[in-house]
């Protein structure tokens, strides 16, 4: 993406990063060493998770009627939030030295899975605080700032919120208008209004992004306290879902922000914002996985208890298929979210594309699951006495916020293509005119030239060397094949469109979907292999789930690869143009 079309998905670039797993897939390489064996949970996390999830279950199960009421009244009362504080749920990722539990990203995502299996708004209140509200302080704060704020953030005395979006700046976050002007004494004066801020009405600590237009850069991040003169928030928004989670406008009217509350370097606020969003995505993914687990539990009970035509509906093939597909989606989403969390925990610097994939896949998986679980419940699913309609409303937001899934797909594609383009550029200068020769001409991975290039550079290396268990070895060939296909179609698209690929959204979506299937499939394969290696009693079902995912993924990938050359893009564009011109549905039977 160019600097003019920056979006909420743009990464915080880290200089000289080695390309991450998915960027390597765009080059036809499968990074075995990063994907296999599947990461194990740390012992410390396992012990803490046992205690935390039990406490969460005890507390939230006892409040299930209240949680339903909070959804209707669109508010979590203060005594309930105090209960969350008492359980330490605002301290999950804060270092022990500052009074927190210092959970890894993986363990944090697992806690959010547990809270989400009871209520999404609870996850939002905790998650917006940790994943985005005060994450910037953890990632970019000075020691002094951390000492000043982290202990009170850990206790929940300060609840945090992340203030980026404005009425004119959603996906196009670089176009914010909230302004901060530097005063002579080094302090800043902040003016503007943010919208749809999660925790807006209960937070007392805001991470705020404002246009500063300094020589160092356009946007700067600030730590702002709600109690300061000029800070206010609007009423709770009346939302479709996650209704009990506080969402409000937050306004800044001539707010004086002391110099010591600038977060990160002046002018680098956009990078700060993107780094926060990238590192926060596994929290949302964990929440989605928790949603799938609870939907499956509900659907299994419903299918087993409900009798029609003289037997439980669980005996009908169409119902069983839904249950199985929900479980496969859950296994794939869970395997991906925890792989990405582990990548972050292990200090990988280039994980933003993998994090975007985990968010896109998990959010869509839980939405599919809510649709299917509601369908299994039939008419009951539609009734507000049953939980399905609330879960369906609550999970709808997941593909909209923290980067819409459309923007994230574009980001996945363009990041991979950019990486492939850079390598192609290097090869081009190394191999002279081979790229432009009409007969030798390229097909980097398909012909003799391709094999030579591959031998010389490793570009297009395609075999998973890790010794997978025999039942999974055959599945691996699908990913080996389509990693090479991804490299091939990326090569073809870059060759055809050059820099104009940035405008080819239909092509980008296809490429992103291939990358999503590859990465999610490889995570699923790795997890199934690990379970087999442990002789886990659920390993056989995991192999079946990995097999089902891989077969579906192979069909989708084959379709997407074919559609790079033969598609209906022009027809779709034409219909859309007619509709937009007429501003109406154009047909009628009368
Ligand atoms: C309940 C809720 C809580 C939120 N919490 C927070 C918060 O705590 N902090 C915060 O800062 N923000 C928050 N947001 C804002 C959220 O991040 C934005 O809604 C989101 O980024 C999308 O922006 P938008 O709504 O303006 O949609 P738009 O950017 O207007 O997008 C509308 C549609 O157009 C598509 N689109 C836009 N640009 C492109 C493009 N270039 N190519 C293709 N398609 C495109 C989008 O994918 C989407 O489908 C929240 C929003 C909601 C609804």
Coordinates of C-alpha atoms and ligand atoms in Angstrom, one line a residue:
X1 CA 0.0 0.0 0.0
X2 CA 1.3 3.5 -0.7
X3 CA 1.6 6.1 2.0
X4 CA -1.6 7.7 0.6
X5 CA -3.8 4.7 1.1
X6 CA -2.6 3.6 4.5
X7 CA -5.1 1.6 6.4
X8 CA -5.6 0.2 9.8
X9 CA -3.9 -2.9 8.6
X10 CA -0.6 -1.4 7.7
X11 CA 2.2 -2.9 9.8
X12 CA 4.8 -1.2 11.9
X13 CA 7.7 -1.8 9.6
X14 CA 10.8 -3.2 11.3
X15 CA 14.0 -2.6 9.5
X16 CA 15.7 -5.7 8.0
X17 CA 13.2 -8.2 9.3
X18 CA 13.6 -11.6 7.7
X19 CA 10.3 -12.3 5.9
X20 CA 7.8 -14.1 8.1
X21 CA 6.1 -17.5 7.4
X22 CA 3.4 -16.3 5.0
X23 CA 5.6 -13.9 3.1
X24 CA 7.8 -17.0 2.5
X25 CA 4.8 -18.9 1.3
X26 CA 4.5 -16.3 -1.4
X27 CA 8.0 -17.3 -2.5
X28 CA 6.9 -21.0 -2.6
X29 CA 8.8 -21.8 0.6
X30 CA 7.3 -23.6 3.6
X31 CA 9.3 -22.6 6.7
X32 CA 9.3 -26.0 8.5
X33 CA 11.3 -24.8 11.4
X34 CA 8.8 -22.2 12.3
X35 CA 5.7 -24.4 11.8
X36 CA 6.8 -27.8 13.2
X37 CA 6.6 -29.2 15.8
X38 CA 3.5 -27.5 17.0
X39 CA 4.5 -25.2 20.0
X40 CA 3.8 -26.5 23.5
X41 CA 2.2 -24.3 26.1
X42 CA 4.7 -23.1 28.7
X43 CA 4.4 -24.9 32.1
X44 CA 4.0 -21.6 34.0
X45 CA 1.1 -20.6 31.7
X46 CA -0.5 -24.1 32.0
X47 CA -0.5 -23.8 35.8
X48 CA -1.9 -20.3 35.8
X49 CA -4.5 -21.0 33.1
X50 CA -5.9 -23.8 35.2
X51 CA -6.6 -21.5 38.1
X52 CA -7.7 -18.5 36.0
X53 CA -10.1 -20.4 33.8
X54 CA -11.6 -22.1 36.8
X55 CA -12.1 -18.7 38.5
X56 CA -13.6 -17.3 35.3
X57 CA -16.0 -20.2 35.0
X58 CA -17.1 -20.0 38.6
X59 CA -17.7 -16.2 38.5
X60 CA -19.3 -16.0 35.1
X61 CA -21.4 -19.1 35.3
X62 CA -22.9 -17.7 38.5
X63 CA -23.8 -14.5 36.7
X64 CA -25.4 -16.0 33.5
X65 CA -28.8 -14.4 34.1
X66 CA -27.2 -11.1 35.0
X67 CA -25.1 -11.2 31.8
X68 CA -28.2 -11.6 29.7
X69 CA -29.7 -8.6 31.5
X70 CA -26.6 -6.5 30.9
X71 CA -27.1 -7.3 27.2
X72 CA -30.7 -6.0 27.3
X73 CA -29.8 -2.9 29.4
X74 CA -26.7 -2.3 27.3
X75 CA -24.4 -1.8 30.3
X76 CA -22.2 -3.7 32.7
X77 CA -22.8 -2.2 36.2
X78 CA -19.9 -1.0 38.2
X79 CA -20.2 -3.9 40.8
X80 CA -19.8 -6.4 38.0
X81 CA -16.7 -4.6 36.6
X82 CA -15.4 -4.6 40.2
X83 CA -15.8 -8.4 40.1
X84 CA -13.6 -8.5 37.0
X85 CA -11.0 -6.3 38.8
X86 CA -11.1 -8.6 41.8
X87 CA -10.3 -11.6 39.6
X88 CA -7.2 -9.8 38.2
X89 CA -8.6 -9.7 34.7
X90 CA -7.3 -6.3 33.9
X91 CA -3.7 -7.4 34.8
X92 CA -3.4 -10.4 32.5
X93 CA -0.5 -9.2 30.2
X94 CA 1.1 -6.7 32.6
X95 CA 4.6 -7.7 33.9
X96 CA 4.8 -9.1 37.4
X97 CA 7.1 -6.3 38.3
X98 CA 4.2 -3.9 37.8
X99 CA 1.7 -6.0 39.6
X100 CA 0.4 -8.0 36.7
X101 CA 0.1 -11.7 35.9
X102 CA 2.5 -11.5 32.9
X103 CA 0.7 -14.1 30.8
X104 CA 2.1 -14.9 27.4
X105 CA 0.1 -14.0 24.3
X106 CA -1.0 -17.6 24.0
X107 CA -2.2 -17.8 27.6
X108 CA -3.9 -14.4 27.3
X109 CA -5.8 -15.6 24.2
X110 CA -6.8 -18.7 26.1
X111 CA -8.3 -16.6 28.9
X112 CA -10.3 -14.6 26.4
X113 CA -11.5 -17.8 24.9
X114 CA -12.8 -18.7 28.3
X115 CA -14.5 -15.4 29.0
X116 CA -16.0 -15.4 25.5
X117 CA -17.5 -18.8 26.0
X118 CA -19.7 -17.1 28.7
X119 CA -20.2 -13.6 27.2
X120 CA -18.5 -11.6 24.5
X121 CA -19.0 -8.2 26.1
X122 CA -16.9 -9.4 29.1
X123 CA -14.2 -10.3 26.7
X124 CA -14.5 -6.9 25.0
X125 CA -14.1 -5.0 28.3
X126 CA -11.0 -6.9 29.3
X127 CA -9.7 -7.3 25.8
X128 CA -10.0 -3.6 24.7
X129 CA -8.1 -2.7 28.0
X130 CA -5.2 -5.2 27.4
X131 CA -5.1 -5.9 23.6
X132 CA -5.3 -2.2 22.5
X133 CA -6.0 0.2 25.3
X134 CA -2.8 0.0 27.2
X135 CA -0.8 -2.3 24.8
X136 CA 1.0 0.8 23.5
X137 CA 2.3 1.6 26.9
X138 CA 3.7 -1.9 27.2
X139 CA 5.3 -1.8 23.7
X140 CA 6.5 1.8 23.5
X141 CA 6.2 3.3 27.0
X142 CA 9.2 4.8 28.8
X143 CA 10.2 3.2 32.1
X144 CA 8.8 6.3 33.8
X145 CA 5.5 6.0 32.0
X146 CA 5.2 2.3 32.9
X147 CA 6.0 2.9 36.5
X148 CA 3.4 5.7 36.6
X149 CA 0.6 3.9 35.0
X150 CA 1.0 0.1 34.9
X151 CA 0.4 -0.8 38.5
X152 CA -3.0 1.1 38.5
X153 CA -3.8 -0.4 35.1
X154 CA -3.1 -3.9 36.5
X155 CA -5.4 -3.4 39.5
X156 CA -8.1 -2.1 37.2
X157 CA -8.2 1.2 39.0
X158 CA -7.4 2.6 35.5
X159 CA -9.4 1.0 32.7
X160 CA -7.9 1.6 29.3
X161 CA -9.2 2.4 25.8
X162 CA -7.7 2.9 22.4
X163 CA -8.8 6.1 20.5
X164 CA -8.0 6.0 16.8
X165 CA -11.3 6.0 14.8
X166 CA -13.1 9.2 13.8
X167 CA -16.2 9.9 11.8
X168 CA -14.1 10.5 8.7
X169 CA -11.3 8.0 9.4
X170 CA -12.2 4.3 9.8
X171 CA -10.3 1.9 7.6
X172 CA -8.3 4.9 6.3
X173 CA -6.9 5.6 9.8
X174 CA -4.1 7.7 8.4
X175 CA -6.7 10.5 7.7
X176 CA -7.5 11.3 11.3
X177 CA -8.2 15.0 12.0
X178 CA -7.9 15.1 15.8
X179 CA -5.0 17.6 16.2
X180 CA -2.3 18.1 18.7
X181 CA -0.3 21.3 18.7
X182 CA 3.0 21.7 20.5
X183 CA 3.1 24.5 23.1
X184 CA 6.2 26.6 23.9
X185 CA 6.7 24.7 27.2
X186 CA 6.8 21.4 25.4
X187 CA 3.3 20.3 26.3
X188 CA 0.6 19.7 23.6
X189 CA -2.9 20.9 23.1
X190 CA -5.3 18.2 21.9
X191 CA -8.6 18.9 20.0
X192 CA -10.9 16.5 18.2
X193 CA -13.4 13.7 18.6
X194 CA -13.1 9.9 18.4
X195 CA -16.0 7.6 17.7
X196 CA -17.0 4.0 18.7
X197 CA -14.4 3.7 21.4
X198 CA -14.6 0.5 23.3
X199 CA -14.5 1.1 27.1
X200 CA -15.0 4.8 26.2
X201 CA -17.5 5.3 29.0
X202 CA -15.6 3.5 31.7
X203 CA -12.0 4.1 30.8
X204 CA -9.9 6.6 32.7
X205 CA -6.7 6.0 30.6
X206 CA -6.8 6.6 26.8
X207 CA -4.2 5.9 24.2
X208 CA -5.0 8.7 21.7
X209 CA -3.7 9.3 18.2
X210 CA -3.6 12.8 16.8
X211 CA -2.3 14.6 13.8
X212 CA 0.8 16.6 14.7
X213 CA 2.3 17.3 11.3
X214 CA 5.9 17.7 12.7
X215 CA 9.0 17.2 10.6
X216 CA 9.3 13.8 12.2
X217 CA 6.0 12.6 10.9
X218 CA 2.3 13.2 10.7
X219 CA 0.7 11.4 13.6
X220 CA 1.7 11.1 17.3
X221 CA 0.4 8.9 20.1
X222 CA -0.5 10.3 23.5
X223 CA -1.4 8.9 26.9
X224 CA -4.4 10.9 28.1
X225 CA -6.3 10.7 31.4
X226 CA -10.1 11.0 31.5
X227 CA -10.0 13.4 34.5
X228 CA -8.0 16.1 32.7
X229 CA -9.9 19.3 31.8
X230 CA -11.5 19.1 28.3
X231 CA -11.8 15.3 28.1
X232 CA -15.4 14.0 27.9
X233 CA -17.3 11.1 26.5
X234 CA -20.7 10.6 24.9
X235 CA -23.5 8.2 25.9
X236 CA -23.3 4.5 25.4
X237 CA -24.0 3.6 21.7
X238 CA -27.1 1.4 21.2
X239 CA -25.5 -1.5 19.3
X240 CA -26.6 -4.6 17.6
X241 CA -24.3 -6.9 19.6
X242 CA -21.7 -6.8 22.4
X243 CA -24.3 -4.4 23.8
X244 CA -23.1 -4.5 27.4
X245 CA -19.6 -3.4 26.3
X246 CA -19.2 0.3 26.6
X247 CA -18.9 2.1 23.2
X248 CA -18.9 5.9 23.2
X249 CA -17.5 8.9 21.5
X250 CA -14.5 10.5 23.3
X251 CA -13.9 14.2 22.8
X252 CA -10.9 16.4 23.5
X253 CA -11.5 20.1 23.8
X254 CA -8.3 22.1 24.3
X255 CA -6.8 19.3 26.4
X256 CA -3.3 20.1 27.7
X257 CA -1.2 16.9 27.5
X258 CA 2.2 17.1 29.2
X259 CA 5.3 16.4 27.2
X260 CA 6.0 13.3 29.3
X261 CA 2.7 11.8 28.0
X262 CA 3.8 11.5 24.4
X263 CA 3.9 7.7 23.7
X264 CA 6.8 6.6 21.5
X265 CA 8.6 9.0 19.1
X266 CA 6.9 12.2 18.0
X267 CA 5.5 11.8 14.5
X268 CA 5.6 7.9 14.7
X269 CA 2.1 7.5 16.0
X270 CA 0.8 5.6 13.0
X271 CA 3.4 2.9 13.4
X272 CA 2.5 2.8 17.1
X273 CA -1.1 2.3 16.3
X274 CA -0.5 -0.4 13.7
X275 CA 2.0 -2.3 16.0
X276 CA -0.7 -2.3 18.8
X277 CA -3.4 -3.6 16.4
X278 CA -1.1 -6.3 15.0
X279 CA 0.0 -7.6 18.4
X280 CA -3.6 -7.4 19.7
X281 CA -5.2 -9.6 17.1
X282 CA -4.7 -12.9 18.8
X283 CA -6.8 -11.7 21.7
X284 CA -9.7 -11.3 19.3
X285 CA -8.9 -14.7 17.7
X286 CA -8.9 -16.3 21.2
X287 CA -12.3 -14.8 21.8
X288 CA -13.6 -16.2 18.5
X289 CA -12.3 -19.7 19.4
X290 CA -14.1 -19.5 22.8
X291 CA -17.3 -18.6 20.9
X292 CA -17.0 -21.7 18.7
X293 CA -16.4 -24.0 21.7
X294 CA -19.5 -22.7 23.4
X295 CA -21.6 -22.8 20.2
X296 CA -20.5 -26.4 19.6
X297 CA -21.4 -27.3 23.2
X298 CA -24.9 -25.8 22.8
X299 CA -25.4 -27.4 19.4
X300 CA -24.4 -30.8 20.6
X301 CA -26.8 -30.7 23.5
X302 CA -29.6 -29.4 21.3
X303 CA -29.0 -32.0 18.6
X304 CA -28.9 -34.8 21.1
X305 CA -32.0 -33.7 23.0
X306 CA -34.3 -32.5 20.2
X307 CA -36.3 -35.4 18.7
X308 CA -38.1 -35.2 15.4
X309 CA -39.4 -38.1 13.2
X310 CA -39.0 -40.3 16.2
X311 CA -35.3 -39.8 16.9
X312 CA -32.8 -37.2 18.0
X313 CA -32.0 -34.8 15.2
X314 CA -28.4 -35.7 15.9
X315 CA -29.0 -38.8 13.9
X316 CA -29.7 -36.9 10.7
X317 CA -26.8 -36.5 8.3
X318 CA -27.4 -32.9 7.6
X319 CA -27.3 -32.0 11.3
X320 CA -24.2 -34.2 11.8
X321 CA -22.4 -32.5 8.9
X322 CA -23.0 -29.1 10.6
X323 CA -21.6 -30.3 13.9
X324 CA -18.5 -31.8 12.2
X325 CA -17.9 -28.6 10.1
X326 CA -18.2 -26.4 13.2
X327 CA -15.6 -28.6 15.0
X328 CA -13.2 -28.6 12.0
X329 CA -13.5 -24.8 11.8
X330 CA -12.8 -24.6 15.6
X331 CA -9.8 -26.9 15.4
X332 CA -8.4 -24.9 12.4
X333 CA -9.0 -21.5 14.1
X334 CA -7.6 -22.6 17.4
X335 CA -4.5 -24.2 15.9
X336 CA -3.9 -20.9 13.9
X337 CA -4.5 -18.5 16.8
X338 CA -2.2 -20.3 19.1
X339 CA 0.5 -20.7 16.5
X340 CA 0.5 -17.0 16.0
X341 CA 0.4 -16.2 19.7
X342 CA 3.5 -18.5 20.0
X343 CA 5.2 -16.6 17.2
X344 CA 4.7 -13.4 19.0
X345 CA 5.8 -14.9 22.3
X346 CA 8.9 -16.4 20.8
X347 CA 10.1 -12.9 19.7
X348 CA 9.4 -13.1 16.0
X349 CA 9.4 -9.6 14.6
X350 CA 7.5 -10.2 11.3
X351 CA 4.2 -11.7 12.4
X352 CA 1.7 -9.1 11.2
X353 CA 0.5 -11.1 8.2
X354 CA 0.0 -14.3 10.2
X355 CA -1.9 -12.3 12.9
X356 CA -4.1 -10.8 10.2
X357 CA -4.8 -14.3 8.9
X358 CA -5.7 -15.6 12.4
X359 CA -8.1 -12.7 12.8
X360 CA -9.8 -13.1 9.5
X361 CA -10.1 -16.9 9.7
X362 CA -11.2 -17.1 13.4
X363 CA -13.8 -14.3 13.0
X364 CA -15.4 -15.9 10.0
X365 CA -15.2 -19.3 11.5
X366 CA -17.2 -18.2 14.6
X367 CA -19.7 -16.4 12.4
X368 CA -20.2 -19.6 10.4
X369 CA -20.6 -21.6 13.7
X370 CA -23.2 -19.2 15.1
X371 CA -25.2 -19.5 11.9
X372 CA -25.1 -23.3 12.0
X373 CA -25.7 -23.6 15.7
X374 CA -28.8 -21.3 15.4
X375 CA -30.0 -23.4 12.4
X376 CA -29.7 -26.6 14.5
X377 CA -31.8 -25.0 17.2
X378 CA -34.5 -24.3 14.6
X379 CA -37.2 -21.9 15.8
X380 CA -35.7 -21.9 19.3
X381 CA -32.6 -20.5 17.8
X382 CA -34.6 -17.5 16.8
X383 CA -36.1 -16.9 20.3
X384 CA -34.4 -14.5 22.6
X385 CA -34.8 -16.9 25.5
X386 CA -32.1 -19.0 23.9
X387 CA -28.5 -17.9 23.6
X388 CA -28.0 -18.3 19.9
X389 CA -29.4 -15.0 18.7
X390 CA -27.2 -13.1 21.2
X391 CA -24.1 -14.9 20.1
X392 CA -24.9 -14.3 16.5
X393 CA -25.3 -10.6 17.2
X394 CA -22.2 -10.5 19.4
X395 CA -19.9 -12.2 16.9
X396 CA -20.9 -10.1 14.0
X397 CA -18.6 -7.3 15.0
X398 CA -15.5 -9.5 14.7
X399 CA -15.1 -9.1 11.0
X400 CA -15.6 -5.3 11.3
X401 CA -13.3 -3.9 14.0
X402 CA -9.6 -4.1 14.6
X403 CA -9.2 -3.9 10.8
X404 CA -12.1 -5.0 8.6
X405 CA -11.6 -8.4 7.0
X406 CA -11.6 -6.8 3.6
X407 CA -8.8 -4.5 4.5
X408 CA -6.9 -7.3 6.2
X409 CA -7.2 -9.5 3.1
X410 CA -5.8 -6.7 1.0
X411 CA -3.0 -6.4 3.5
X412 CA -2.2 -10.1 3.5
X413 CA -2.1 -10.1 -0.3
X414 CA -0.1 -6.9 -0.7
X415 CA 2.4 -7.8 2.0
X416 CA 3.1 -11.1 0.3
X417 CA 3.2 -9.7 -3.2
X418 CA 5.5 -6.9 -2.1
X419 CA 7.8 -9.5 -0.6
X420 CA 7.7 -11.7 -3.7
X421 CA 8.2 -8.5 -5.8
X422 CA 11.3 -7.6 -3.9
X423 CA 12.8 -11.1 -4.5
X424 CA 11.8 -11.0 -8.2
X425 CA 13.6 -7.6 -8.4
X426 CA 16.7 -9.1 -6.9
X427 CA 16.5 -12.1 -9.3
X428 CA 16.0 -9.8 -12.2
X429 CA 19.2 -8.0 -11.6
X430 CA 21.0 -11.2 -10.9
X431 CA 19.8 -13.0 -14.0
X432 CA 19.7 -10.2 -16.5
X433 CA 17.0 -10.2 -19.2
X434 CA 15.6 -13.6 -18.4
X435 CA 12.5 -12.0 -17.0
X436 CA 11.6 -10.2 -20.2
X437 CA 12.5 -12.9 -22.6
X438 CA 9.4 -13.9 -24.5
X439 CA 10.4 -17.5 -25.0
X440 CA 12.6 -18.4 -22.0
X441 CA 10.2 -16.1 -20.4
X442 CA 9.5 -16.6 -17.1
X443 CA 7.1 -18.9 -15.3
X444 CA 9.7 -18.8 -12.6
X445 CA 8.6 -22.0 -11.0
X446 CA 7.3 -24.0 -13.9
X447 CA 10.1 -24.7 -16.3
X448 CA 13.8 -25.3 -16.7
X449 CA 14.7 -21.7 -15.9
X450 CA 12.6 -22.0 -12.8
X451 CA 14.4 -25.1 -11.7
X452 CA 17.7 -23.4 -12.2
X453 CA 16.6 -20.3 -10.3
X454 CA 15.3 -22.6 -7.6
X455 CA 18.5 -24.5 -7.3
X456 CA 20.5 -21.3 -7.3
X457 CA 18.4 -19.3 -4.8
X458 CA 16.1 -21.6 -2.9
X459 CA 13.2 -19.7 -4.4
X460 CA 10.3 -22.1 -4.8
X461 CA 11.7 -24.8 -2.4
X462 CA 8.6 -26.8 -1.8
X463 CA 9.2 -29.9 0.3
X464 CA 8.3 -30.1 4.0
X465 CA 11.4 -31.9 5.4
X466 CA 9.9 -32.3 8.9
X467 CA 9.2 -36.0 9.6
X468 CA 5.4 -35.8 9.7
X469 CA 3.4 -38.8 10.9
X470 CA 2.4 -41.1 8.0
X471 CA -1.3 -40.2 7.9
X472 CA -0.4 -36.5 7.5
X473 CA 2.4 -36.9 5.0
X474 CA -0.1 -37.1 2.1
X475 CA -2.0 -34.0 3.3
X476 CA 1.3 -32.1 3.3
X477 CA 1.7 -32.6 -0.4
X478 CA -1.4 -30.4 -0.9
X479 CA 0.4 -27.5 0.9
X480 CA 3.6 -28.2 -0.9
X481 CA 1.9 -28.0 -4.2
X482 CA -0.1 -24.8 -3.5
X483 CA 2.8 -22.9 -1.9
X484 CA 4.4 -23.3 -5.3
X485 CA 1.2 -22.3 -7.0
X486 CA 0.9 -19.2 -4.8
X487 CA 4.4 -18.2 -5.8
X488 CA 3.6 -18.9 -9.5
X489 CA 0.4 -16.8 -9.5
X490 CA 2.0 -14.0 -7.5
X491 CA 4.8 -14.0 -10.1
X492 CA 2.2 -13.9 -12.9
X493 CA 0.2 -11.1 -11.3
X494 CA 3.3 -9.0 -10.6
X495 CA 4.5 -9.5 -14.1
X496 CA 1.1 -8.6 -15.6
X497 CA 0.2 -5.6 -13.4
X498 CA 3.5 -4.3 -11.9
X499 CA 2.8 -1.7 -9.3
X500 CA -0.8 -1.4 -10.5
X501 CA -1.4 -4.7 -8.7
X502 CA -2.3 -2.3 -5.8
X503 CA -5.5 -1.5 -7.7
X504 CA -6.5 -5.1 -8.5
X505 CA -8.6 -6.0 -5.5
X506 CA -10.3 -9.1 -7.0
X507 CA -6.9 -10.6 -7.7
X508 CA -5.6 -9.6 -4.2
X509 CA -8.6 -11.3 -2.6
X510 CA -7.8 -14.6 -4.4
X511 CA -4.2 -14.5 -3.5
X512 CA -5.1 -13.6 0.1
X513 CA -7.5 -16.5 0.3
X514 CA -4.9 -19.0 -1.0
X515 CA -2.4 -17.7 1.6
X516 CA -5.1 -18.0 4.3
X517 CA -5.8 -21.6 3.3
X518 CA -2.1 -22.4 3.2
X519 CA -1.2 -20.9 6.6
X520 CA -4.3 -22.2 8.4
X521 CA -3.9 -25.6 6.9
X522 CA -0.3 -25.9 7.8
X523 CA -1.1 -24.8 11.4
X524 CA -3.8 -27.5 11.5
X525 CA -1.4 -30.1 10.1
X526 CA 1.2 -29.2 12.6
X527 CA -1.2 -29.5 15.5
X528 CA -2.6 -32.8 14.4
X529 CA 1.0 -34.1 14.0
X530 CA 1.8 -33.0 17.5
X531 CA -1.2 -34.7 19.0
X532 CA -0.3 -37.9 17.2
X533 CA 3.2 -37.7 18.5
X534 CA 1.8 -37.4 22.1
X535 CA -0.5 -40.4 21.6
X536 CA -3.2 -38.0 22.6
X537 CA -6.6 -39.8 22.8
X538 CA -8.1 -37.0 20.5
X539 CA -5.4 -37.3 17.9
X540 CA -7.3 -39.6 15.5
X541 CA -10.2 -37.0 15.4
X542 CA -7.7 -34.3 14.9
X543 CA -6.2 -36.1 11.9
X544 CA -9.8 -36.4 10.5
X545 CA -10.3 -32.7 11.1
X546 CA -7.0 -31.9 9.4
X547 CA -8.0 -34.1 6.5
X548 CA -11.4 -32.5 6.1
X549 CA -9.9 -29.0 6.3
X550 CA -7.2 -29.9 3.7
X551 CA -9.6 -31.4 1.2
X552 CA -11.8 -28.3 1.4
X553 CA -8.8 -26.0 1.2
X554 CA -7.5 -27.8 -1.8
X555 CA -10.7 -27.3 -3.7
X556 CA -10.8 -23.6 -2.7
X557 CA -7.1 -23.1 -3.6
X558 CA -7.6 -24.8 -7.0
X559 CA -10.6 -22.6 -7.7
X560 CA -8.7 -19.4 -6.7
X561 CA -5.6 -20.4 -8.7
X562 CA -7.7 -21.0 -11.8
X563 CA -9.6 -17.8 -11.3
X564 CA -6.4 -15.8 -11.6
X565 CA -6.5 -16.5 -15.3
X566 CA -10.2 -17.1 -15.9
X567 CA -12.7 -15.1 -13.9
X568 CA -15.8 -13.0 -14.0
X569 CA -14.2 -9.8 -12.6
X570 CA -15.2 -7.7 -15.6
X571 CA -18.8 -8.9 -15.4
X572 CA -19.0 -8.1 -11.7
X573 CA -17.5 -4.7 -12.3
X574 CA -20.0 -4.0 -15.0
X575 CA -23.0 -5.0 -12.9
X576 CA -21.7 -2.9 -10.0
X577 CA -21.3 0.1 -12.3
X578 CA -24.9 -0.2 -13.5
X579 CA -26.2 -0.5 -10.0
X580 CA -24.2 2.5 -8.8
X581 CA -25.3 4.6 -11.7
X582 CA -29.0 3.7 -11.0
X583 CA -28.6 3.6 -7.2
X584 CA -31.3 0.9 -7.2
X585 CA -32.1 -2.7 -7.9
X586 CA -32.6 -2.5 -11.6
X587 CA -35.1 -5.3 -12.4
X588 CA -38.8 -5.7 -11.7
X589 CA -41.4 -8.2 -12.8
X590 CA -44.2 -5.7 -13.6
Ligands
LIG1 C1 -18.6 -1.8 18.4 C2 -17.3 -1.1 17.8 C3 -16.2 -1.0 18.7 C4 -15.1 -0.3 18.2 N1 -14.0 -0.1 19.0 C5 -13.0 0.8 18.6 C6 -12.0 1.2 19.5 O1 -12.0 0.8 20.7 N2 -11.1 2.1 19.1 C7 -11.1 2.6 17.8 O2 -10.2 3.4 17.5 N3 -12.0 2.1 16.9 C8 -13.0 1.3 17.3 N4 -14.0 0.9 16.4 C9 -13.9 1.3 15.0 C10 -13.5 0.2 14.0 O3 -12.2 -0.1 14.1 C11 -13.9 0.7 12.6 O4 -15.3 0.6 12.6 C12 -13.3 -0.1 11.5 O5 -12.0 0.1 11.4 C13 -13.9 0.1 10.2 O6 -14.0 1.5 9.9 P1 -15.5 2.1 9.4 O7 -16.5 1.5 10.4 O8 -15.3 3.6 9.3 O9 -15.7 1.4 8.0 P2 -15.2 2.0 6.6 O10 -13.8 2.2 6.7 O11 -16.1 3.1 6.2 O12 -15.5 0.7 5.7 C14 -16.8 0.4 5.2 C15 -16.7 -0.8 4.3 O13 -15.9 -0.5 3.2 C16 -14.8 -1.4 3.1 N5 -13.6 -0.7 2.7 C17 -13.1 0.5 3.2 N6 -12.0 0.8 2.6 C18 -11.8 -0.2 1.6 C19 -10.7 -0.4 0.6 N7 -9.7 0.4 0.5 N8 -10.9 -1.5 -0.2 C20 -11.9 -2.3 0.0 N9 -12.9 -2.2 0.9 C21 -12.8 -1.1 1.7 C22 -14.6 -1.9 4.5 O14 -14.0 -3.2 4.5 C23 -16.1 -2.0 5.0 O15 -16.7 -3.2 4.6 C24 -15.1 0.2 16.8 C25 -16.2 0.0 16.0 C26 -17.3 -0.7 16.5 C27 -18.5 -0.9 15.6

